[in-house]
């Protein structure tokens, strides 16, 4: 992409309505624009990152054996009356009437609709286990939408639902989700810690939230500092293996880590004092096992091996896809702007031309642009007629992890400059070498950036 042709409405001033850094930077970097309280348009740069995050979620869901699907945002109230949640959900649910006076609603979550699909089509235990998920917009009429995409009213969520014959099978599905979420967040450059939580309006006893530690987080959390040393890395695991998933679940959840809703002072007191931490966190996902709550209420049964009909055991599993942009920025920025982790960066590298119009500099930039593009990478070339300082400020603000700076002086010696956004370190090298370095960084990137780029094509060919 050439910046002169891109739509990147950056703001020089700090927007006064933004209280936290991620909201401020998303507005300043021209990623989002508020349309009404807690409802945002996604401008090209923000939308690109949103799609990258979605792609990682899709890939990791596929790896765990879950099936992608899509359900409507507007649903009939009737199903919600069956489960008893139409009244129970309260003011957060946006209720609508259609022209025939029928009660409709904008989905805040989709347990009822998926259970209705299940009961219409599945009647035997032989079709289990089954997990389906979607990435779809949700609406919750939050009392206090704030912090930009962090607590929106309209927000993008991955919601997945498992159907199993027995409680044991459903608990395996729960563990499998936990494992796949660990991997999902790490690919986004995040450390999200599973913490025992409260189930709220979804219901059930077993639930963990995934929290990214940040001072601006809305949740108060208590944990044993040993949990922050755990990483999933690029372990190969068999998601069908009950033992492997249970072992990872045990490894990541046996140490004390709880949100304030489930915090237990006495238990916390058993953690060695020097490892006891109280902090704030951003909830980027939550998994639930709620057994037969919905299947019993809505008659979702299967015939078991003994010929008897039994309600299926279920759970639901959410990832805050749009909230993740805010969480990643809270975890990765400096005074000059965003610092995107390689896994989610909107462009792989920026090219800054220090002297637009200089024949040699222009040609070198064009050559870099063509070489990176030919490798399947997406560069952002700042080809505007602007001062170098302004170009650097824009690149720093929008946070591309790598920048190649090209100027007549360097070119006289046959070199360009490669700069890391994270460390600020620069190195001079011939242009071909800079291209190779960027190629290697993304090829060697954790969990296979190559696979991710292939998926970009298959999932979102319309971009
Ligand atoms: N049905 C279940 C799981 S699919 C469910 O709705 N879970 S949830 O309520 O925990 O939401 C899942 C995730 O969506 C949360 O962990 C959070 O990351 C995100 N989320 C929830 N409310 C908002 C909001 N108002 N703005 C942005 N993200 C939100």
CSV table of C-alpha atoms and ligand atoms in Angstrom, one decimal:
chain,number,residue,atom,x,y,z
A,1,UNK,CA,0.0,0.0,0.0
A,2,UNK,CA,1.2,3.5,-0.8
A,3,UNK,CA,0.4,5.9,2.0
A,4,UNK,CA,-0.5,8.7,-0.5
A,5,UNK,CA,-3.4,6.6,-1.7
A,6,UNK,CA,-4.4,5.1,1.7
A,7,UNK,CA,-7.2,6.4,4.0
A,8,UNK,CA,-5.3,7.0,7.2
A,9,UNK,CA,-6.8,10.0,9.0
A,10,UNK,CA,-4.2,10.4,11.8
A,11,UNK,CA,-4.9,13.0,14.5
A,12,UNK,CA,-2.1,15.2,15.8
A,13,UNK,CA,-3.8,16.2,19.0
A,14,UNK,CA,-4.9,13.8,21.8
A,15,UNK,CA,-8.6,13.3,21.6
A,16,UNK,CA,-10.1,14.6,24.8
A,17,UNK,CA,-12.8,11.8,25.1
A,18,UNK,CA,-10.2,9.0,25.4
A,19,UNK,CA,-9.2,8.1,29.0
A,20,UNK,CA,-6.9,5.2,28.3
A,21,UNK,CA,-3.9,4.9,26.0
A,22,UNK,CA,-5.3,2.2,23.7
A,23,UNK,CA,-8.4,4.3,23.0
A,24,UNK,CA,-6.3,7.4,22.4
A,25,UNK,CA,-3.9,5.6,20.1
A,26,UNK,CA,-6.7,3.9,18.1
A,27,UNK,CA,-8.3,7.3,17.5
A,28,UNK,CA,-5.0,9.0,16.7
A,29,UNK,CA,-3.9,6.3,14.3
A,30,UNK,CA,-7.1,6.6,12.4
A,31,UNK,CA,-8.2,3.0,13.2
A,32,UNK,CA,-11.8,3.7,14.4
A,33,UNK,CA,-14.3,6.4,14.6
A,34,UNK,CA,-17.1,6.5,17.1
A,35,UNK,CA,-20.6,6.7,15.5
A,36,UNK,CA,-22.6,6.7,18.8
A,37,UNK,CA,-21.8,5.7,22.4
A,38,UNK,CA,-20.0,2.4,22.4
A,39,UNK,CA,-20.5,1.9,18.6
A,40,UNK,CA,-17.6,2.3,16.2
A,41,UNK,CA,-16.8,2.3,12.5
A,42,UNK,CA,-13.7,0.4,11.7
A,43,UNK,CA,-11.5,2.4,9.3
A,44,UNK,CA,-9.1,0.6,7.0
A,45,UNK,CA,-6.1,0.4,9.3
A,46,UNK,CA,-8.2,-0.8,12.3
A,47,UNK,CA,-10.2,-3.2,10.1
A,48,UNK,CA,-7.0,-4.8,8.9
A,49,UNK,CA,-5.9,-5.6,12.4
A,50,UNK,CA,-9.3,-6.8,13.3
A,51,UNK,CA,-9.2,-9.2,10.3
A,52,UNK,CA,-5.7,-10.4,11.4
A,53,UNK,CA,-7.0,-11.2,14.8
A,54,UNK,CA,-10.0,-13.0,13.4
A,55,UNK,CA,-7.7,-15.1,11.1
A,56,UNK,CA,-5.7,-16.3,14.1
A,57,UNK,CA,-8.9,-17.2,15.9
A,58,UNK,CA,-10.2,-19.1,12.9
A,59,UNK,CA,-6.9,-21.0,12.4
A,60,UNK,CA,-6.7,-22.1,16.0
A,61,UNK,CA,-10.3,-23.1,16.1
A,62,UNK,CA,-9.8,-25.2,13.0
A,63,UNK,CA,-6.7,-26.8,14.6
A,64,UNK,CA,-8.9,-27.8,17.7
A,65,UNK,CA,-11.4,-29.4,15.4
A,66,UNK,CA,-14.2,-26.8,15.7
A,67,UNK,CA,-16.5,-25.9,12.8
A,68,UNK,CA,-17.0,-22.3,11.7
A,69,UNK,CA,-20.5,-21.1,11.0
A,70,UNK,CA,-22.6,-17.9,11.2
A,71,UNK,CA,-25.8,-17.1,13.0
A,72,UNK,CA,-28.0,-14.0,12.6
A,73,UNK,CA,-27.6,-10.9,14.8
A,74,UNK,CA,-31.3,-10.3,15.0
A,75,UNK,CA,-33.1,-13.1,16.7
A,76,UNK,CA,-36.7,-13.9,17.7
A,77,UNK,CA,-37.6,-13.5,21.4
A,78,UNK,CA,-39.4,-16.8,21.4
A,79,UNK,CA,-36.3,-18.9,21.7
A,80,UNK,CA,-35.1,-16.8,24.6
A,81,UNK,CA,-38.5,-17.3,26.3
A,82,UNK,CA,-37.9,-21.0,26.1
A,83,UNK,CA,-34.7,-20.8,28.0
A,84,UNK,CA,-36.1,-18.2,30.4
A,85,UNK,CA,-33.5,-15.7,29.6
A,86,UNK,CA,-35.7,-13.2,27.7
A,87,UNK,CA,-36.7,-11.7,31.1
A,88,UNK,CA,-33.6,-12.8,33.0
A,89,UNK,CA,-31.1,-11.0,30.8
A,90,UNK,CA,-32.3,-7.5,31.8
A,91,UNK,CA,-31.5,-4.1,30.5
A,92,UNK,CA,-28.4,-5.1,28.6
A,93,UNK,CA,-30.5,-6.8,25.9
A,94,UNK,CA,-31.5,-4.6,23.0
A,95,UNK,CA,-35.1,-5.4,22.3
A,96,UNK,CA,-36.7,-4.6,19.0
A,97,UNK,CA,-40.2,-5.0,17.5
A,98,UNK,CA,-40.6,-5.9,13.8
A,99,UNK,CA,-43.4,-4.4,11.7
A,100,UNK,CA,-45.7,-7.3,12.7
A,101,UNK,CA,-45.2,-6.4,16.3
A,102,UNK,CA,-43.2,-9.5,17.0
A,103,UNK,CA,-40.5,-9.3,19.7
A,104,UNK,CA,-37.0,-9.5,18.3
A,105,UNK,CA,-33.6,-8.8,19.9
A,106,UNK,CA,-30.0,-8.1,18.9
A,107,UNK,CA,-28.0,-11.1,20.0
A,108,UNK,CA,-25.9,-10.5,23.1
A,109,UNK,CA,-24.7,-14.2,22.9
A,110,UNK,CA,-26.2,-17.2,21.1
A,111,UNK,CA,-26.7,-20.3,23.4
A,112,UNK,CA,-30.4,-20.4,22.5
A,113,UNK,CA,-30.0,-20.2,18.7
A,114,UNK,CA,-27.3,-22.8,18.5
A,115,UNK,CA,-29.3,-25.1,20.8
A,116,UNK,CA,-32.3,-24.7,18.4
A,117,UNK,CA,-30.1,-25.7,15.5
A,118,UNK,CA,-28.7,-28.6,17.3
A,119,UNK,CA,-32.1,-30.0,18.4
A,120,UNK,CA,-33.4,-29.7,14.8
A,121,UNK,CA,-30.6,-31.8,13.3
A,122,UNK,CA,-28.9,-34.0,15.8
A,123,UNK,CA,-30.6,-36.9,17.5
A,124,UNK,CA,-27.9,-39.6,18.1
A,125,UNK,CA,-24.9,-39.7,20.3
A,126,UNK,CA,-23.0,-41.0,17.2
A,127,UNK,CA,-22.9,-37.4,15.9
A,128,UNK,CA,-21.1,-36.2,19.0
A,129,UNK,CA,-18.8,-34.7,20.0
A,130,UNK,CA,-19.6,-31.5,18.2
A,131,UNK,CA,-18.3,-27.9,18.5
A,132,UNK,CA,-19.4,-25.1,16.3
A,133,UNK,CA,-18.4,-21.4,16.6
A,134,UNK,CA,-18.9,-18.1,14.9
A,135,UNK,CA,-17.3,-14.7,14.8
A,136,UNK,CA,-20.2,-12.3,14.9
A,137,UNK,CA,-21.2,-8.9,16.1
A,138,UNK,CA,-23.0,-8.8,19.5
A,139,UNK,CA,-24.9,-6.0,21.2
A,140,UNK,CA,-25.0,-5.4,24.9
A,141,UNK,CA,-26.6,-2.2,26.1
A,142,UNK,CA,-23.8,-1.6,28.7
A,143,UNK,CA,-24.6,1.1,31.3
A,144,UNK,CA,-21.2,2.6,30.9
A,145,UNK,CA,-19.7,1.9,27.5
A,146,UNK,CA,-16.1,3.2,27.7
A,147,UNK,CA,-12.5,2.9,26.8
A,148,UNK,CA,-13.2,2.6,23.1
A,149,UNK,CA,-13.5,-0.9,21.8
A,150,UNK,CA,-12.7,-2.3,25.2
A,151,UNK,CA,-16.2,-1.9,26.6
A,152,UNK,CA,-18.4,-1.3,23.5
A,153,UNK,CA,-22.1,-1.8,23.1
A,154,UNK,CA,-21.6,-3.3,19.7
A,155,UNK,CA,-18.6,-5.6,19.7
A,156,UNK,CA,-17.1,-8.5,17.8
A,157,UNK,CA,-17.0,-11.8,19.6
A,158,UNK,CA,-16.0,-15.3,18.8
A,159,UNK,CA,-18.6,-17.6,20.4
A,160,UNK,CA,-18.3,-21.3,20.3
A,161,UNK,CA,-20.6,-24.0,21.7
A,162,UNK,CA,-19.8,-27.7,22.5
A,163,UNK,CA,-22.3,-30.5,22.6
A,164,UNK,CA,-21.3,-33.8,24.3
A,165,UNK,CA,-23.0,-36.9,25.5
A,166,UNK,CA,-21.5,-36.9,29.0
A,167,UNK,CA,-20.1,-34.5,31.6
A,168,UNK,CA,-16.6,-36.0,31.1
A,169,UNK,CA,-16.7,-35.4,27.4
A,170,UNK,CA,-17.9,-31.9,27.9
A,171,UNK,CA,-15.1,-31.2,30.4
A,172,UNK,CA,-12.7,-32.4,27.8
A,173,UNK,CA,-14.2,-29.9,25.4
A,174,UNK,CA,-13.7,-27.3,28.1
A,175,UNK,CA,-10.0,-28.2,28.5
A,176,UNK,CA,-9.5,-28.3,24.8
A,177,UNK,CA,-10.9,-24.8,24.5
A,178,UNK,CA,-8.5,-23.6,27.3
A,179,UNK,CA,-5.5,-25.1,25.4
A,180,UNK,CA,-6.5,-23.6,22.1
A,181,UNK,CA,-7.1,-20.2,23.7
A,182,UNK,CA,-3.6,-20.2,25.2
A,183,UNK,CA,-2.1,-20.7,21.8
A,184,UNK,CA,-4.5,-18.2,20.2
A,185,UNK,CA,-3.5,-15.3,22.5
A,186,UNK,CA,0.2,-16.1,22.4
A,187,UNK,CA,0.1,-15.9,18.6
A,188,UNK,CA,-1.2,-12.3,19.1
A,189,UNK,CA,1.8,-11.5,21.2
A,190,UNK,CA,-0.2,-11.6,24.4
A,191,UNK,CA,0.1,-13.4,27.7
A,192,UNK,CA,-3.5,-14.1,28.8
A,193,UNK,CA,-3.8,-15.9,32.2
A,194,UNK,CA,-6.7,-18.2,32.8
A,195,UNK,CA,-8.3,-17.3,36.1
A,196,UNK,CA,-11.2,-18.8,38.0
A,197,UNK,CA,-14.2,-16.6,37.6
A,198,UNK,CA,-18.0,-16.1,38.0
A,199,UNK,CA,-20.4,-17.3,35.3
A,200,UNK,CA,-22.9,-14.4,35.4
A,201,UNK,CA,-25.9,-14.6,33.1
A,202,UNK,CA,-24.4,-17.5,31.0
A,203,UNK,CA,-24.7,-19.8,34.0
A,204,UNK,CA,-22.9,-22.9,35.2
A,205,UNK,CA,-20.2,-23.6,37.8
A,206,UNK,CA,-17.1,-24.1,35.8
A,207,UNK,CA,-15.7,-21.0,34.2
A,208,UNK,CA,-12.4,-19.4,33.6
A,209,UNK,CA,-11.7,-15.9,32.3
A,210,UNK,CA,-8.5,-15.1,30.3
A,211,UNK,CA,-6.9,-11.9,31.6
A,212,UNK,CA,-4.2,-9.7,30.2
A,213,UNK,CA,-2.5,-7.8,33.0
A,214,UNK,CA,-2.7,-4.1,32.5
A,215,UNK,CA,-3.2,-1.1,34.9
A,216,UNK,CA,-6.1,0.1,32.9
A,217,UNK,CA,-8.0,-3.3,33.1
A,218,UNK,CA,-11.5,-3.3,34.5
A,219,UNK,CA,-11.1,-6.4,36.6
A,220,UNK,CA,-9.3,-6.7,39.9
A,221,UNK,CA,-7.3,-10.0,40.0
A,222,UNK,CA,-5.3,-12.0,42.6
A,223,UNK,CA,-2.7,-14.5,41.6
A,224,UNK,CA,0.5,-16.4,42.4
A,225,UNK,CA,3.2,-14.7,40.4
A,226,UNK,CA,4.4,-18.2,39.2
A,227,UNK,CA,1.5,-18.1,36.7
A,228,UNK,CA,3.1,-15.3,34.7
A,229,UNK,CA,6.1,-17.6,33.9
A,230,UNK,CA,4.0,-20.1,32.1
A,231,UNK,CA,4.0,-20.1,28.3
A,232,UNK,CA,2.4,-22.5,25.9
A,233,UNK,CA,5.0,-21.9,23.1
A,234,UNK,CA,4.8,-24.0,20.0
A,235,UNK,CA,4.1,-27.3,21.6
A,236,UNK,CA,2.4,-29.8,19.3
A,237,UNK,CA,-0.6,-31.3,21.0
A,238,UNK,CA,-3.3,-33.7,20.0
A,239,UNK,CA,-6.6,-31.9,20.7
A,240,UNK,CA,-8.5,-35.2,20.8
A,241,UNK,CA,-6.3,-36.5,23.6
A,242,UNK,CA,-8.1,-36.2,26.9
A,243,UNK,CA,-4.9,-36.7,28.9
A,244,UNK,CA,-2.9,-34.1,27.0
A,245,UNK,CA,-5.5,-31.4,27.3
A,246,UNK,CA,-6.1,-32.3,31.0
A,247,UNK,CA,-2.4,-32.1,31.7
A,248,UNK,CA,-2.1,-28.6,30.2
A,249,UNK,CA,-5.3,-27.5,32.0
A,250,UNK,CA,-3.7,-28.7,35.2
A,251,UNK,CA,-0.4,-26.9,34.5
A,252,UNK,CA,-2.1,-23.6,33.7
A,253,UNK,CA,-4.8,-23.5,36.3
A,254,UNK,CA,-3.5,-25.3,39.4
A,255,UNK,CA,-1.8,-22.1,40.8
A,256,UNK,CA,-3.9,-19.5,42.5
A,257,UNK,CA,-5.3,-17.0,40.0
A,258,UNK,CA,-8.8,-15.6,40.5
A,259,UNK,CA,-10.9,-12.6,39.6
A,260,UNK,CA,-12.4,-10.6,42.5
A,261,UNK,CA,-15.7,-12.4,42.1
A,262,UNK,CA,-14.3,-15.7,43.2
A,263,UNK,CA,-11.3,-14.4,45.3
A,264,UNK,CA,-10.8,-16.4,48.5
A,265,UNK,CA,-8.5,-14.6,51.0
A,266,UNK,CA,-7.8,-17.8,53.0
A,267,UNK,CA,-6.7,-19.8,50.0
A,268,UNK,CA,-4.7,-16.8,48.7
A,269,UNK,CA,-3.0,-16.7,52.1
A,270,UNK,CA,-1.5,-20.1,51.3
A,271,UNK,CA,0.5,-18.7,48.4
A,272,UNK,CA,4.0,-17.7,49.6
A,273,UNK,CA,3.9,-14.0,50.5
A,274,UNK,CA,6.6,-13.0,48.0
A,275,UNK,CA,4.6,-14.5,45.2
A,276,UNK,CA,1.2,-13.0,46.1
A,277,UNK,CA,0.1,-10.4,43.5
A,278,UNK,CA,-2.9,-8.1,43.3
A,279,UNK,CA,-3.3,-6.3,39.9
A,280,UNK,CA,-5.7,-5.2,37.2
A,281,UNK,CA,-6.6,-7.2,34.1
A,282,UNK,CA,-8.4,-7.0,30.8
A,283,UNK,CA,-10.8,-9.9,30.2
A,284,UNK,CA,-10.1,-11.1,26.6
A,285,UNK,CA,-12.0,-14.4,26.8
A,286,UNK,CA,-14.1,-16.7,28.9
A,287,UNK,CA,-14.9,-20.4,28.8
A,288,UNK,CA,-18.0,-22.0,30.5
A,289,UNK,CA,-19.2,-25.5,31.2
A,290,UNK,CA,-22.9,-25.3,32.1
A,291,UNK,CA,-24.0,-28.9,31.6
A,292,UNK,CA,-27.7,-29.4,30.6
A,293,UNK,CA,-29.0,-25.9,31.5
A,294,UNK,CA,-30.1,-25.0,28.0
A,295,UNK,CA,-30.5,-28.5,26.6
A,296,UNK,CA,-33.0,-29.4,29.3
A,297,UNK,CA,-34.9,-26.2,29.0
A,298,UNK,CA,-35.1,-26.5,25.2
A,299,UNK,CA,-35.4,-30.2,24.7
A,300,UNK,CA,-32.0,-30.8,23.0
A,301,UNK,CA,-31.6,-34.5,23.6
A,302,UNK,CA,-29.8,-37.4,21.9
A,303,UNK,CA,-30.3,-41.1,22.0
A,304,UNK,CA,-27.4,-42.6,24.0
A,305,UNK,CA,-25.8,-46.0,23.3
A,306,UNK,CA,-28.4,-47.6,25.6
A,307,UNK,CA,-31.3,-46.3,23.5
A,308,UNK,CA,-32.4,-43.8,26.1
A,309,UNK,CA,-32.8,-40.1,25.3
A,310,UNK,CA,-30.7,-37.8,27.4
A,311,UNK,CA,-30.1,-34.0,27.3
A,312,UNK,CA,-26.7,-33.1,25.9
A,313,UNK,CA,-23.9,-31.5,28.0
A,314,UNK,CA,-22.9,-28.1,26.8
A,315,UNK,CA,-20.5,-25.3,27.3
A,316,UNK,CA,-19.8,-22.0,25.6
A,317,UNK,CA,-16.6,-20.2,24.9
A,318,UNK,CA,-16.0,-16.6,24.0
A,319,UNK,CA,-13.1,-14.5,22.7
A,320,UNK,CA,-13.5,-10.7,22.7
A,321,UNK,CA,-12.2,-10.2,19.2
A,322,UNK,CA,-12.7,-6.4,19.0
A,323,UNK,CA,-11.6,-5.9,22.6
A,324,UNK,CA,-8.4,-7.6,21.8
A,325,UNK,CA,-7.2,-4.6,19.7
A,326,UNK,CA,-7.4,-2.5,22.8
A,327,UNK,CA,-5.8,-5.2,25.0
A,328,UNK,CA,-2.9,-5.6,22.6
A,329,UNK,CA,-2.2,-1.9,22.5
A,330,UNK,CA,-2.5,-1.6,26.3
A,331,UNK,CA,0.2,-4.3,26.5
A,332,UNK,CA,2.4,-3.0,23.7
A,333,UNK,CA,3.0,0.7,23.1
A,334,UNK,CA,5.3,3.5,24.1
A,335,UNK,CA,5.1,7.3,24.2
A,336,UNK,CA,5.3,7.6,20.4
A,337,UNK,CA,2.5,5.1,19.6
A,338,UNK,CA,1.5,1.5,19.1
A,339,UNK,CA,4.0,-1.3,18.8
A,340,UNK,CA,2.2,-4.2,16.9
A,341,UNK,CA,3.4,-7.7,17.6
A,342,UNK,CA,4.4,-9.4,14.3
A,343,UNK,CA,1.4,-11.8,14.4
A,344,UNK,CA,-1.2,-9.0,14.1
A,345,UNK,CA,0.5,-6.1,12.5
A,346,UNK,CA,-1.6,-4.4,9.7
A,347,UNK,CA,1.5,-4.1,7.4
A,348,UNK,CA,4.7,-6.1,7.7
A,349,UNK,CA,7.1,-3.2,7.2
A,350,UNK,CA,7.0,0.5,6.5
A,351,UNK,CA,9.2,2.1,3.8
A,352,UNK,CA,10.1,5.7,4.4
A,353,UNK,CA,11.4,7.7,1.5
A,354,UNK,CA,13.5,10.6,3.0
A,355,UNK,CA,13.5,12.5,-0.3
A,356,UNK,CA,10.5,12.0,-2.4
A,357,UNK,CA,11.1,13.0,-6.0
A,358,UNK,CA,14.8,12.1,-5.9
A,359,UNK,CA,15.2,9.7,-8.7
A,360,UNK,CA,17.5,7.3,-6.9
A,361,UNK,CA,15.6,7.2,-3.7
A,362,UNK,CA,12.3,6.8,-5.5
A,363,UNK,CA,13.7,3.9,-7.5
A,364,UNK,CA,15.1,2.2,-4.4
A,365,UNK,CA,11.8,2.5,-2.6
A,366,UNK,CA,9.9,1.1,-5.6
A,367,UNK,CA,12.3,-1.9,-5.7
A,368,UNK,CA,11.9,-2.6,-2.0
A,369,UNK,CA,8.2,-2.4,-2.4
A,370,UNK,CA,8.2,-4.8,-5.3
A,371,UNK,CA,10.5,-7.3,-3.6
A,372,UNK,CA,8.6,-7.4,-0.3
A,373,UNK,CA,5.3,-7.7,-2.2
A,374,UNK,CA,6.7,-10.6,-4.3
A,375,UNK,CA,7.4,-12.5,-1.1
A,376,UNK,CA,3.8,-12.3,-0.1
A,377,UNK,CA,4.4,-9.5,2.4
A,378,UNK,CA,2.5,-6.3,2.7
A,379,UNK,CA,4.7,-3.1,2.9
A,380,UNK,CA,3.3,0.3,3.6
A,381,UNK,CA,5.3,2.8,1.6
A,382,UNK,CA,5.2,6.4,2.8
A,383,UNK,CA,5.6,8.1,-0.6
A,384,UNK,CA,4.1,11.4,0.5
A,385,UNK,CA,5.9,14.7,0.0
A,386,UNK,CA,6.4,15.3,3.6
A,387,UNK,CA,9.3,16.1,6.0
A,388,UNK,CA,11.2,13.1,7.3
A,389,UNK,CA,10.1,13.9,10.9
A,390,UNK,CA,6.5,13.8,10.0
A,391,UNK,CA,6.9,10.5,8.2
A,392,UNK,CA,8.7,8.9,11.2
A,393,UNK,CA,6.1,10.2,13.6
A,394,UNK,CA,3.3,8.6,11.5
A,395,UNK,CA,5.2,5.2,11.3
A,396,UNK,CA,5.8,5.3,15.0
A,397,UNK,CA,2.2,6.1,15.8
A,398,UNK,CA,0.7,3.3,13.7
A,399,UNK,CA,3.3,0.9,15.1
A,400,UNK,CA,4.6,-1.3,12.2
A,401,UNK,CA,7.3,-3.5,13.8
A,402,UNK,CA,9.9,-2.9,11.1
A,403,UNK,CA,10.8,0.3,9.1
A,404,UNK,CA,13.2,0.6,6.2
A,405,UNK,CA,14.4,4.2,5.7
A,406,UNK,CA,15.7,5.1,2.3
A,407,UNK,CA,17.6,8.3,1.6
A,408,UNK,CA,20.1,9.7,-1.0
A,409,UNK,CA,23.0,9.8,1.4
A,410,UNK,CA,22.7,6.1,2.4
A,411,UNK,CA,22.2,5.0,-1.2
A,412,UNK,CA,25.5,6.6,-2.1
A,413,UNK,CA,27.1,4.0,0.1
A,414,UNK,CA,24.7,1.3,-1.1
A,415,UNK,CA,22.7,1.1,2.1
A,416,UNK,CA,19.3,1.6,3.7
A,417,UNK,CA,18.4,1.6,7.3
A,418,UNK,CA,16.4,-1.2,9.0
A,419,UNK,CA,14.8,-0.1,12.3
A,420,UNK,CA,13.0,-2.1,15.0
A,421,UNK,CA,9.9,-0.3,16.3
A,422,UNK,CA,10.2,-2.2,19.6
A,423,UNK,CA,13.9,-1.5,20.5
A,424,UNK,CA,14.4,1.6,18.3
A,425,UNK,CA,17.7,0.0,17.1
A,426,UNK,CA,18.8,0.7,13.6
A,427,UNK,CA,21.2,-1.1,11.3
A,428,UNK,CA,22.5,-0.1,7.9
A,429,UNK,CA,22.6,-2.7,5.2
A,430,UNK,CA,22.1,-3.1,1.4
A,431,UNK,CA,18.4,-3.1,0.4
A,432,UNK,CA,18.4,-6.7,-0.6
A,433,UNK,CA,19.6,-7.7,2.8
A,434,UNK,CA,16.9,-5.7,4.5
A,435,UNK,CA,14.3,-7.6,2.4
A,436,UNK,CA,15.9,-10.9,3.4
A,437,UNK,CA,15.9,-9.9,7.1
A,438,UNK,CA,12.2,-9.0,7.0
A,439,UNK,CA,11.4,-12.2,5.1
A,440,UNK,CA,13.2,-14.3,7.7
A,441,UNK,CA,11.6,-12.5,10.6
A,442,UNK,CA,8.1,-13.4,9.3
A,443,UNK,CA,9.0,-16.8,8.1
A,444,UNK,CA,10.6,-17.7,11.4
A,445,UNK,CA,7.8,-16.1,13.4
A,446,UNK,CA,6.2,-18.2,16.1
A,447,UNK,CA,3.6,-20.7,14.9
A,448,UNK,CA,4.3,-20.1,11.3
A,449,UNK,CA,3.5,-16.8,9.8
A,450,UNK,CA,3.4,-18.5,6.4
A,451,UNK,CA,0.4,-20.5,7.4
A,452,UNK,CA,-1.2,-17.4,8.7
A,453,UNK,CA,-0.7,-15.6,5.3
A,454,UNK,CA,-2.2,-18.5,3.5
A,455,UNK,CA,-5.2,-18.3,5.7
A,456,UNK,CA,-5.5,-14.6,5.1
A,457,UNK,CA,-6.2,-15.5,1.5
A,458,UNK,CA,-8.6,-18.3,2.2
A,459,UNK,CA,-10.7,-16.7,4.9
A,460,UNK,CA,-10.8,-13.1,3.6
A,461,UNK,CA,-10.3,-13.1,-0.1
A,462,UNK,CA,-12.6,-10.1,-0.4
A,463,UNK,CA,-10.1,-7.7,1.2
B,1,LIG,N1,-21.7,-17.0,25.5
B,1,LIG,C1,-20.5,-16.7,26.2
B,1,LIG,C2,-19.3,-17.4,25.6
B,1,LIG,S1,-19.4,-17.5,23.9
B,1,LIG,C3,-20.3,-15.3,26.5
B,1,LIG,O1,-21.0,-14.4,26.0
B,1,LIG,N2,-19.2,-15.0,27.2
B,1,LIG,S2,-18.8,-13.5,27.7
B,1,LIG,O2,-19.9,-12.8,28.2
B,1,LIG,O3,-17.7,-13.7,28.6
B,1,LIG,O4,-18.2,-12.7,26.5
B,1,LIG,C4,-17.0,-13.2,25.8
B,1,LIG,C5,-16.0,-12.2,25.7
B,1,LIG,O5,-16.5,-11.1,24.9
B,1,LIG,C6,-15.5,-11.6,27.0
B,1,LIG,O6,-14.5,-12.4,27.6
B,1,LIG,C7,-14.9,-10.2,26.5
B,1,LIG,O7,-13.6,-10.4,26.1
B,1,LIG,C8,-15.8,-9.9,25.3
B,1,LIG,N3,-16.8,-8.8,25.7
B,1,LIG,C9,-17.9,-9.0,26.6
B,1,LIG,N4,-18.5,-7.8,26.7
B,1,LIG,C10,-17.9,-6.9,25.9
B,1,LIG,C11,-18.1,-5.5,25.6
B,1,LIG,N5,-19.1,-4.8,26.1
B,1,LIG,N6,-17.2,-4.9,24.7
B,1,LIG,C12,-16.2,-5.6,24.2
B,1,LIG,N7,-15.9,-6.9,24.4
B,1,LIG,C13,-16.8,-7.6,25.3
